[in-house]
Amino acid sequence: MKFLLLSILIVCGPISLSAEEPHKLSLSQIQEAALIHSEELSIAELETLIATEKIQEIRGINLPKLTIDGSYNLRNNDLGSVRKNPMYRKTQPPAPQIQGMPSPPPQPKNIKTIVANKHVTNGKVSLIVPVYDFGYVSHLMEAQSALVEETIHEKERVQQDLLVAVAINMYRALEGSKIEAVVQESLRVLGAQLTTAADLFSVGLVTHNDVLVVEVQLAEREQELIQARHNIESALCSLSRLTGWQIAQVAQLEDIEEQFSWEESVDAIISQANEIHPVLKKIQARTAAAASDYQATRAENYPDINAFVNLHSSNDTYLLHKNWVHGGVCIEIPIFDGGIVESRLAQKRKQLSALDFRYTEAIEDIHLGIRKAFLEVDSASRQVPVALKSIKLAEENLMISRDLFTEGLIMSDDVLNDESRLSQARSNYYQSLYDFYIAKSELDYASGRIQRQGTEHVG
């Protein structure tokens, strides 16, 4: 039997027992899924389409208008007049008798004259061609085009909201996973330390207090483990809501690279934000729309010139011409409207002033946000190498303490303190590392330059 198995292994080769590592989700993939799944982004896209369709509606104001009117009139009596017959009962000269012809009828008392039909059908085809409106429609179209641009910048900001939310929650989940691993390692070490302390207490080498100190340390670590797991679950739930996927484990996520470089200038970032920030571009588009709308409102006080052509048709038998065409040019000149247009112009001037203040406020807030985020990134980038050095020093110090404790030269409190310092150093390192990536994402968001990430920051 052994010989048969050995022969199979030689012929077929060794059988791989390791399962293929499952594909992990990168930050770019999760961000793409969030952009596809977002209801808010879909609403923003619809707002852009609605604003674009509005341009065609405005353009239609200056296009020719063709209308058809028809009417059918019915009376219950003949329209006409009744007058007395002046020849009634008057002697008339005898008319010459023609053989075979009847005698003339007697004269009626009243004479009825019909001047209209009881049934009349009328029809009219009208064509109105706008000739000149002193720029009213063109200014409205410019204003609406600027509003379309505003919705585009609003959609861009919604995308950035999603991108930064995905990045922060993914980094928080990865950070929680690393801290969870650190706490579990600390629990393993403390468990071994508790066993050692219990053995030494059993032979009278340490006091019961030494055993209690280890148990207290274990309880604190268990609380930290619970908090870390809750942080992971919260971040994963947020990612699942953003993407529509069921992301239940951190193992499904690709980790970041621990090596990074940071060389940027806050002044350069601010200068770039002034040019590309969607909030600023949105206010600029809104200001342009308000300015064009102001000009369109002014044009309402100018004359309106239209050409028209009407084709009429009627079956009224009393009309001399039953079908006729007439056309011309009409000019409508506003003289007095009760001050409505002037009041609207005053309102729009104030709106333009308010937009100027809003732009100033936005740019100052953006600059402040960039400077704060820059300091966070710079601080985290400086803390990472310090945290790495602290880990090495804490590891060496713990190793020495364990040897001294084994020889009975120090108390268990000293070992526990050194183990706590090592655990804290490792936690500080991972917090600083992921704080850097989170602060970097927040800085890109504050400056308006955050984009869907590629694989350059993903391990």
Short mmCIF file of C-alpha atoms in Angstrom, two decimals:
data_model
loop_
_atom_site.label_atom_id
_atom_site.label_comp_id
_atom_site.label_asym_id
_atom_site.label_seq_id
_atom_site.Cartn_x
_atom_site.Cartn_y
_atom_site.Cartn_z
CA MET A 1 0.00 0.00 0.00
CA LYS A 2 2.79 2.41 0.89
CA PHE A 3 4.57 1.45 -2.32
CA LEU A 4 1.41 2.25 -4.35
CA LEU A 5 1.04 5.71 -2.77
CA LEU A 6 4.71 6.44 -3.34
CA SER A 7 4.38 5.47 -7.00
CA ILE A 8 1.38 7.76 -7.44
CA LEU A 9 3.29 10.69 -5.90
CA ILE A 10 6.28 10.07 -8.17
CA VAL A 11 4.16 9.86 -11.33
CA CYS A 12 1.62 12.59 -10.62
CA GLY A 13 3.87 14.89 -8.63
CA PRO A 14 3.19 16.38 -5.19
CA ILE A 15 -0.40 17.33 -4.44
CA SER A 16 -0.80 20.95 -3.39
CA LEU A 17 -2.74 21.22 -0.17
CA SER A 18 -2.77 25.01 -0.03
CA ALA A 19 -5.93 26.64 -1.29
CA GLU A 20 -5.68 29.51 -3.73
CA GLU A 21 -5.74 32.84 -1.95
CA PRO A 22 -9.10 34.58 -2.56
CA HIS A 23 -9.17 37.80 -4.49
CA LYS A 24 -9.12 40.88 -2.27
CA LEU A 25 -10.95 44.11 -2.92
CA SER A 26 -8.78 47.10 -3.64
CA LEU A 27 -9.62 50.65 -2.65
CA SER A 28 -10.21 51.49 -6.31
CA GLN A 29 -12.73 48.68 -6.73
CA ILE A 30 -14.65 49.64 -3.60
CA GLN A 31 -14.76 53.27 -4.65
CA GLU A 32 -16.03 52.31 -8.11
CA ALA A 33 -18.76 50.17 -6.54
CA ALA A 34 -19.77 53.06 -4.27
CA LEU A 35 -20.05 55.41 -7.24
CA ILE A 36 -22.28 52.93 -9.06
CA HIS A 37 -24.44 52.14 -6.03
CA SER A 38 -24.93 55.68 -4.69
CA GLU A 39 -28.49 56.98 -4.84
CA GLU A 40 -27.29 60.51 -4.11
CA LEU A 41 -24.99 60.44 -7.14
CA SER A 42 -27.85 59.17 -9.33
CA ILE A 43 -29.99 62.08 -8.12
CA ALA A 44 -27.17 64.52 -8.93
CA GLU A 45 -26.91 63.08 -12.44
CA LEU A 46 -30.65 63.47 -12.94
CA GLU A 47 -30.42 67.09 -11.78
CA THR A 48 -27.86 67.70 -14.52
CA LEU A 49 -30.13 66.12 -17.14
CA ILE A 50 -33.09 68.18 -15.95
CA ALA A 51 -31.08 71.40 -16.10
CA THR A 52 -29.84 70.50 -19.59
CA GLU A 53 -33.39 69.84 -20.81
CA LYS A 54 -34.38 73.26 -19.50
CA ILE A 55 -32.10 74.85 -22.13
CA GLN A 56 -34.25 73.42 -24.91
CA GLU A 57 -37.35 74.78 -23.20
CA ILE A 58 -35.85 78.27 -23.14
CA ARG A 59 -34.65 77.98 -26.74
CA GLY A 60 -38.24 77.26 -27.76
CA ILE A 61 -39.28 80.78 -26.72
CA ASN A 62 -37.64 82.22 -29.84
CA LEU A 63 -38.82 79.52 -32.25
CA PRO A 64 -41.87 80.09 -34.52
CA LYS A 65 -45.24 79.13 -33.04
CA LEU A 66 -47.93 77.52 -35.19
CA THR A 67 -51.47 77.22 -33.85
CA ILE A 68 -54.83 76.11 -35.24
CA ASP A 69 -58.12 77.49 -33.93
CA GLY A 70 -61.58 76.20 -34.86
CA SER A 71 -65.11 77.06 -33.81
CA TYR A 72 -68.62 75.90 -34.56
CA ASN A 73 -71.51 78.30 -33.83
CA LEU A 74 -75.13 77.19 -33.58
CA ARG A 75 -78.15 79.46 -33.05
CA ASN A 76 -81.71 78.52 -32.16
CA ASN A 77 -83.17 81.20 -34.46
CA ASP A 78 -82.22 83.13 -37.54
CA LEU A 79 -80.24 86.23 -36.94
CA GLY A 80 -81.76 89.16 -38.84
CA SER A 81 -84.16 92.12 -38.72
CA VAL A 82 -87.95 92.63 -39.14
CA ARG A 83 -89.49 95.82 -40.62
CA LYS A 84 -92.95 96.84 -41.86
CA ASN A 85 -93.73 96.49 -45.56
CA PRO A 86 -94.59 99.92 -46.96
CA MET A 87 -96.51 98.27 -49.83
CA TYR A 88 -98.82 96.33 -47.53
CA ARG A 89 -102.55 96.86 -48.52
CA LYS A 90 -101.66 99.46 -51.07
CA THR A 91 -103.27 99.43 -54.52
CA GLN A 92 -100.87 98.16 -57.12
CA PRO A 93 -101.21 98.47 -60.86
CA PRO A 94 -102.43 95.27 -62.39
CA ALA A 95 -99.61 93.23 -63.74
CA PRO A 96 -99.86 91.97 -67.27
CA GLN A 97 -101.27 88.53 -67.32
CA ILE A 98 -99.16 85.95 -69.01
CA GLN A 99 -100.86 82.78 -69.95
CA GLY A 100 -99.85 79.96 -67.69
CA MET A 101 -98.25 82.17 -65.01
CA PRO A 102 -99.74 82.44 -61.46
CA SER A 103 -100.88 85.70 -60.01
CA PRO A 104 -98.32 87.49 -57.77
CA PRO A 105 -98.72 86.79 -54.04
CA PRO A 106 -100.12 89.48 -51.81
CA GLN A 107 -97.67 91.78 -50.08
CA PRO A 108 -96.70 90.64 -46.53
CA LYS A 109 -97.23 92.87 -43.56
CA ASN A 110 -93.61 92.56 -42.33
CA ILE A 111 -90.36 92.03 -44.20
CA LYS A 112 -87.74 89.71 -42.62
CA THR A 113 -84.06 90.16 -43.58
CA ILE A 114 -81.56 87.40 -42.79
CA VAL A 115 -77.97 88.62 -42.18
CA ALA A 116 -76.30 85.50 -40.67
CA ASN A 117 -76.49 81.75 -40.72
CA LYS A 118 -77.79 79.58 -37.94
CA HIS A 119 -74.83 77.16 -38.38
CA VAL A 120 -71.38 78.70 -38.90
CA THR A 121 -67.98 76.95 -38.86
CA ASN A 122 -64.77 79.01 -38.65
CA GLY A 123 -61.12 77.98 -38.76
CA LYS A 124 -57.83 79.84 -38.40
CA VAL A 125 -54.17 78.87 -38.76
CA SER A 126 -51.75 81.30 -37.07
CA LEU A 127 -48.00 81.52 -37.43
CA ILE A 128 -46.07 83.79 -35.05
CA VAL A 129 -42.38 84.35 -35.71
CA PRO A 130 -40.33 86.13 -33.01
CA VAL A 131 -38.18 88.76 -34.67
CA TYR A 132 -36.22 90.49 -31.92
CA ASP A 133 -36.37 90.48 -28.12
CA PHE A 134 -33.27 92.53 -27.24
CA GLY A 135 -31.35 89.50 -25.92
CA TYR A 136 -33.97 88.23 -23.48
CA VAL A 137 -33.85 84.58 -24.58
CA SER A 138 -30.10 84.54 -25.19
CA HIS A 139 -29.44 85.75 -21.65
CA LEU A 140 -31.83 83.14 -20.26
CA MET A 141 -29.96 80.42 -22.15
CA GLU A 142 -26.63 81.67 -20.83
CA ALA A 143 -28.02 81.60 -17.30
CA GLN A 144 -29.34 78.06 -17.72
CA SER A 145 -26.06 76.85 -19.22
CA ALA A 146 -24.29 78.18 -16.14
CA LEU A 147 -26.81 76.34 -13.96
CA VAL A 148 -26.01 73.13 -15.85
CA GLU A 149 -22.35 73.71 -15.07
CA GLU A 150 -23.28 74.23 -11.43
CA THR A 151 -25.02 70.84 -11.29
CA ILE A 152 -21.94 69.23 -12.83
CA HIS A 153 -19.73 70.63 -10.07
CA GLU A 154 -22.29 69.55 -7.48
CA LYS A 155 -22.17 66.03 -8.90
CA GLU A 156 -18.37 66.13 -8.73
CA ARG A 157 -18.52 67.06 -5.05
CA VAL A 158 -20.96 64.22 -4.37
CA GLN A 159 -18.47 61.86 -5.99
CA GLN A 160 -15.73 63.22 -3.76
CA ASP A 161 -17.93 62.73 -0.70
CA LEU A 162 -18.26 59.06 -1.62
CA LEU A 163 -14.58 58.60 -2.37
CA VAL A 164 -13.39 60.04 0.93
CA ALA A 165 -16.04 58.11 2.89
CA VAL A 166 -14.92 54.83 1.31
CA ALA A 167 -11.24 55.57 1.91
CA ILE A 168 -11.73 56.53 5.57
CA ASN A 169 -13.87 53.50 6.38
CA MET A 170 -11.53 51.12 4.59
CA TYR A 171 -8.51 52.49 6.45
CA ARG A 172 -10.41 52.33 9.75
CA ALA A 173 -11.29 48.70 9.13
CA LEU A 174 -7.68 47.82 8.30
CA GLU A 175 -6.44 49.77 11.32
CA GLY A 176 -8.88 47.97 13.59
CA SER A 177 -7.74 44.63 12.21
CA LYS A 178 -4.09 45.42 12.96
CA ILE A 179 -4.88 46.65 16.46
CA GLU A 180 -6.99 43.53 17.03
CA ALA A 181 -3.98 41.40 16.09
CA VAL A 182 -1.76 43.39 18.47
CA VAL A 183 -4.26 42.94 21.32
CA GLN A 184 -4.61 39.23 20.64
CA GLU A 185 -0.83 38.83 20.71
CA SER A 186 -0.77 40.76 23.98
CA LEU A 187 -3.48 38.45 25.35
CA ARG A 188 -1.41 35.42 24.37
CA VAL A 189 1.66 36.83 26.12
CA LEU A 190 -0.33 37.80 29.19
CA GLY A 191 -1.86 34.34 29.29
CA ALA A 192 1.58 32.79 29.37
CA GLN A 193 2.64 35.34 31.98
CA LEU A 194 -0.38 34.45 34.09
CA THR A 195 0.56 30.76 33.93
CA THR A 196 4.11 31.53 35.00
CA ALA A 197 2.95 33.80 37.82
CA ALA A 198 0.53 31.14 39.04
CA ASP A 199 3.30 28.51 39.06
CA LEU A 200 5.63 30.82 40.96
CA PHE A 201 2.86 31.69 43.42
CA SER A 202 2.23 28.01 44.01
CA VAL A 203 5.82 27.57 45.19
CA GLY A 204 5.80 30.81 47.18
CA LEU A 205 8.15 32.81 44.95
CA VAL A 206 5.63 35.59 44.22
CA THR A 207 2.69 37.01 46.07
CA HIS A 208 -0.97 36.72 45.16
CA ASN A 209 -0.93 40.37 44.19
CA ASP A 210 1.41 39.53 41.30
CA VAL A 211 -1.16 37.09 39.95
CA LEU A 212 -3.96 39.66 40.35
CA VAL A 213 -1.99 42.30 38.46
CA VAL A 214 -1.72 39.97 35.46
CA GLU A 215 -5.44 39.21 35.59
CA VAL A 216 -6.27 42.92 35.67
CA GLN A 217 -4.01 43.47 32.66
CA LEU A 218 -5.78 40.65 30.84
CA ALA A 219 -9.17 42.22 31.53
CA GLU A 220 -7.99 45.56 30.13
CA ARG A 221 -6.73 43.86 26.98
CA GLU A 222 -10.06 42.08 26.53
CA GLN A 223 -11.83 45.44 26.68
CA GLU A 224 -9.47 46.79 24.04
CA LEU A 225 -10.20 43.74 21.90
CA ILE A 226 -13.94 44.35 22.13
CA GLN A 227 -13.48 48.00 21.14
CA ALA A 228 -11.25 47.06 18.20
CA ARG A 229 -13.79 44.55 16.91
CA HIS A 230 -16.60 47.06 17.24
CA ASN A 231 -14.57 49.58 15.25
CA ILE A 232 -14.00 46.98 12.54
CA GLU A 233 -17.67 46.04 12.39
CA SER A 234 -18.74 49.68 12.19
CA ALA A 235 -16.32 50.40 9.33
CA LEU A 236 -17.34 47.26 7.42
CA CYS A 237 -21.03 48.09 7.82
CA SER A 238 -20.37 51.55 6.39
CA LEU A 239 -18.50 50.05 3.44
CA SER A 240 -21.33 47.61 2.80
CA ARG A 241 -23.86 50.46 2.81
CA LEU A 242 -21.76 52.57 0.46
CA THR A 243 -21.09 49.80 -2.05
CA GLY A 244 -24.15 47.58 -1.77
CA TRP A 245 -21.84 44.62 -1.25
CA GLN A 246 -21.72 42.34 1.78
CA ILE A 247 -18.24 43.01 3.18
CA ALA A 248 -18.15 40.98 6.36
CA GLN A 249 -14.41 40.50 6.99
CA VAL A 250 -11.32 42.64 6.79
CA ALA A 251 -9.64 39.73 5.02
CA GLN A 252 -11.64 40.72 1.93
CA LEU A 253 -9.76 44.04 1.74
CA GLU A 254 -6.34 44.71 0.30
CA ASP A 255 -3.94 46.28 2.76
CA ILE A 256 -1.90 49.40 2.21
CA GLU A 257 1.84 49.68 1.75
CA GLU A 258 3.63 50.60 4.93
CA GLN A 259 6.32 52.47 3.00
CA PHE A 260 5.30 55.92 1.83
CA SER A 261 6.78 59.29 0.99
CA TRP A 262 5.42 62.70 1.80
CA GLU A 263 6.80 65.83 0.19
CA GLU A 264 4.18 68.48 -0.49
CA SER A 265 3.79 72.19 0.10
CA VAL A 266 0.69 73.64 1.67
CA ASP A 267 0.94 76.76 -0.49
CA ALA A 268 1.05 74.66 -3.66
CA ILE A 269 -1.99 72.69 -2.51
CA ILE A 270 -3.91 75.90 -1.77
CA SER A 271 -2.99 77.33 -5.16
CA GLN A 272 -4.23 74.17 -6.86
CA ALA A 273 -7.44 74.16 -4.83
CA ASN A 274 -8.21 77.71 -5.94
CA GLU A 275 -8.30 76.44 -9.53
CA ILE A 276 -10.01 73.06 -9.27
CA HIS A 277 -12.12 72.97 -6.10
CA PRO A 278 -15.70 72.03 -7.12
CA VAL A 279 -17.27 74.16 -4.37
CA LEU A 280 -15.58 77.28 -5.70
CA LYS A 281 -16.40 76.39 -9.31
CA LYS A 282 -20.00 75.77 -8.30
CA ILE A 283 -20.29 79.25 -6.76
CA GLN A 284 -18.63 80.77 -9.82
CA ALA A 285 -21.16 79.03 -12.07
CA ARG A 286 -24.01 80.23 -9.85
CA THR A 287 -22.67 83.80 -10.06
CA ALA A 288 -22.46 83.63 -13.85
CA ALA A 289 -26.04 82.33 -13.97
CA ALA A 290 -27.24 85.15 -11.70
CA ALA A 291 -25.49 87.77 -13.86
CA SER A 292 -27.09 86.44 -17.07
CA ASP A 293 -30.47 86.22 -15.36
CA TYR A 294 -30.08 89.86 -14.33
CA GLN A 295 -29.56 90.87 -17.97
CA ALA A 296 -32.57 88.80 -19.04
CA THR A 297 -34.72 90.55 -16.45
CA ARG A 298 -33.59 93.93 -17.75
CA ALA A 299 -34.64 92.88 -21.26
CA GLU A 300 -38.23 92.45 -20.06
CA ASN A 301 -38.54 96.25 -20.12
CA TYR A 302 -37.52 96.41 -23.78
CA PRO A 303 -39.87 96.13 -26.79
CA ASP A 304 -40.83 92.73 -28.16
CA ILE A 305 -41.12 92.44 -31.96
CA ASN A 306 -43.00 89.56 -33.62
CA ALA A 307 -44.18 88.80 -37.15
CA PHE A 308 -47.45 86.98 -37.72
CA VAL A 309 -49.42 85.35 -40.52
CA ASN A 310 -53.04 84.18 -40.13
CA LEU A 311 -55.06 82.02 -42.54
CA HIS A 312 -58.85 82.24 -42.03
CA SER A 313 -61.61 80.06 -43.40
CA SER A 314 -65.41 80.19 -42.82
CA ASN A 315 -68.59 78.70 -44.31
CA ASP A 316 -70.64 81.83 -43.54
CA THR A 317 -72.64 82.46 -46.74
CA TYR A 318 -73.00 86.13 -45.91
CA LEU A 319 -69.26 86.79 -46.11
CA LEU A 320 -67.95 88.17 -49.35
CA HIS A 321 -64.65 86.21 -49.03
CA LYS A 322 -64.79 82.94 -47.18
CA ASN A 323 -61.00 82.33 -47.18
CA TRP A 324 -58.46 85.05 -46.57
CA VAL A 325 -54.88 85.62 -45.30
CA HIS A 326 -53.53 88.53 -43.37
CA GLY A 327 -50.16 89.15 -41.76
CA GLY A 328 -47.93 91.82 -40.35
CA VAL A 329 -45.48 92.83 -37.67
CA CYS A 330 -46.46 93.74 -34.14
CA ILE A 331 -44.36 95.63 -31.60
CA GLU A 332 -45.18 95.39 -27.89
CA ILE A 333 -43.62 98.18 -25.84
CA PRO A 334 -43.83 97.99 -22.02
CA ILE A 335 -44.64 101.38 -20.60
CA PHE A 336 -45.50 100.80 -16.96
CA ASP A 337 -45.68 97.52 -15.03
CA GLY A 338 -46.09 98.83 -11.51
CA GLY A 339 -42.33 98.60 -10.79
CA ILE A 340 -42.24 94.79 -10.90
CA VAL A 341 -39.16 94.50 -13.11
CA GLU A 342 -37.25 97.16 -11.18
CA SER A 343 -37.98 95.34 -7.92
CA ARG A 344 -36.77 92.06 -9.39
CA LEU A 345 -33.60 93.75 -10.64
CA ALA A 346 -32.93 95.10 -7.15
CA GLN A 347 -33.37 91.62 -5.71
CA LYS A 348 -30.96 90.11 -8.23
CA ARG A 349 -28.32 92.76 -7.50
CA LYS A 350 -28.48 91.77 -3.85
CA GLN A 351 -28.23 88.10 -4.81
CA LEU A 352 -25.05 88.83 -6.75
CA SER A 353 -23.60 90.61 -3.72
CA ALA A 354 -24.52 87.65 -1.51
CA LEU A 355 -22.77 85.28 -3.94
CA ASP A 356 -19.62 87.39 -3.72
CA PHE A 357 -19.66 87.05 0.06
CA ARG A 358 -20.37 83.34 -0.23
CA TYR A 359 -17.38 82.87 -2.52
CA THR A 360 -15.11 84.74 -0.11
CA GLU A 361 -16.42 82.68 2.80
CA ALA A 362 -15.96 79.41 0.88
CA ILE A 363 -12.40 80.13 -0.18
CA GLU A 364 -11.37 81.11 3.35
CA ASP A 365 -12.99 77.97 4.79
CA ILE A 366 -11.26 75.83 2.17
CA HIS A 367 -7.87 77.36 2.94
CA LEU A 368 -8.42 76.75 6.65
CA GLY A 369 -9.47 73.16 6.04
CA ILE A 370 -6.42 72.53 3.86
CA ARG A 371 -4.03 73.91 6.47
CA LYS A 372 -5.58 71.80 9.24
CA ALA A 373 -5.54 68.64 7.11
CA PHE A 374 -1.97 69.36 6.03
CA LEU A 375 -0.85 69.55 9.63
CA GLU A 376 -2.57 66.21 10.34
CA VAL A 377 -0.77 64.56 7.44
CA ASP A 378 2.56 66.06 8.38
CA SER A 379 2.13 65.02 12.01
CA ALA A 380 1.22 61.44 11.11
CA SER A 381 4.08 61.15 8.64
CA ARG A 382 6.55 62.18 11.36
CA GLN A 383 5.03 59.88 13.97
CA VAL A 384 5.34 56.70 11.88
CA PRO A 385 9.17 56.39 12.01
CA VAL A 386 9.17 57.35 15.70
CA ALA A 387 6.58 54.62 16.40
CA LEU A 388 8.70 52.07 14.54
CA LYS A 389 11.72 52.95 16.66
CA SER A 390 9.60 52.70 19.82
CA ILE A 391 8.56 49.17 18.85
CA LYS A 392 12.17 48.02 18.55
CA LEU A 393 13.12 49.58 21.88
CA ALA A 394 10.07 48.11 23.61
CA GLU A 395 10.82 44.62 22.21
CA GLU A 396 14.40 44.74 23.50
CA ASN A 397 13.28 46.05 26.89
CA LEU A 398 10.62 43.32 27.24
CA MET A 399 13.13 40.61 26.39
CA ILE A 400 15.47 41.85 29.11
CA SER A 401 12.64 42.09 31.62
CA ARG A 402 11.53 38.53 30.96
CA ASP A 403 15.06 37.23 31.57
CA LEU A 404 15.35 39.22 34.80
CA PHE A 405 11.94 38.03 35.96
CA THR A 406 12.85 34.41 35.28
CA GLU A 407 15.95 34.87 37.42
CA GLY A 408 13.83 36.44 40.16
CA LEU A 409 15.56 39.82 39.97
CA ILE A 410 12.46 41.91 39.21
CA MET A 411 8.77 41.71 39.99
CA SER A 412 6.06 40.70 37.57
CA ASP A 413 4.80 44.31 37.56
CA ASP A 414 7.93 45.34 35.69
CA VAL A 415 7.37 42.68 33.04
CA LEU A 416 3.74 43.65 32.64
CA ASN A 417 4.63 47.31 32.27
CA ASP A 418 7.16 46.47 29.56
CA GLU A 419 4.64 44.23 27.78
CA SER A 420 2.05 47.03 27.95
CA ARG A 421 4.59 49.47 26.50
CA LEU A 422 5.28 47.10 23.59
CA SER A 423 1.59 46.60 22.90
CA GLN A 424 1.01 50.34 23.05
CA ALA A 425 3.98 51.00 20.75
CA ARG A 426 2.61 48.61 18.16
CA SER A 427 -0.86 50.14 18.44
CA ASN A 428 0.64 53.62 18.11
CA TYR A 429 2.48 52.57 14.98
CA TYR A 430 -0.61 51.27 13.23
CA GLN A 431 -2.66 54.23 14.37
CA SER A 432 -0.04 56.63 13.01
CA LEU A 433 0.25 54.68 9.76
CA TYR A 434 -3.46 54.62 9.01
CA ASP A 435 -3.91 58.12 10.39
CA PHE A 436 -1.50 59.23 7.69
CA TYR A 437 -3.57 57.65 4.92
CA ILE A 438 -6.81 58.96 6.41
CA ALA A 439 -5.38 62.45 6.81
CA LYS A 440 -4.02 62.27 3.26
CA SER A 441 -7.51 61.40 1.96
CA GLU A 442 -9.04 64.22 4.00
CA LEU A 443 -6.43 66.64 2.68
CA ASP A 444 -7.19 65.63 -0.90
CA TYR A 445 -10.89 66.07 -0.15
CA ALA A 446 -10.37 69.47 1.50
CA SER A 447 -8.41 70.65 -1.54
CA GLY A 448 -10.97 69.22 -3.98
CA ARG A 449 -8.46 67.01 -5.77
CA ILE A 450 -9.47 63.58 -4.45
CA GLN A 451 -9.96 61.06 -7.24
CA ARG A 452 -10.68 57.36 -7.48
CA GLN A 453 -7.51 55.64 -6.30
CA GLY A 454 -5.47 53.29 -8.42
CA THR A 455 -3.11 50.65 -7.07
CA GLU A 456 -0.22 52.92 -6.23
CA HIS A 457 -1.08 52.99 -2.50
CA VAL A 458 -2.33 49.43 -2.22
CA GLY A 459 -0.23 46.48 -1.19
#
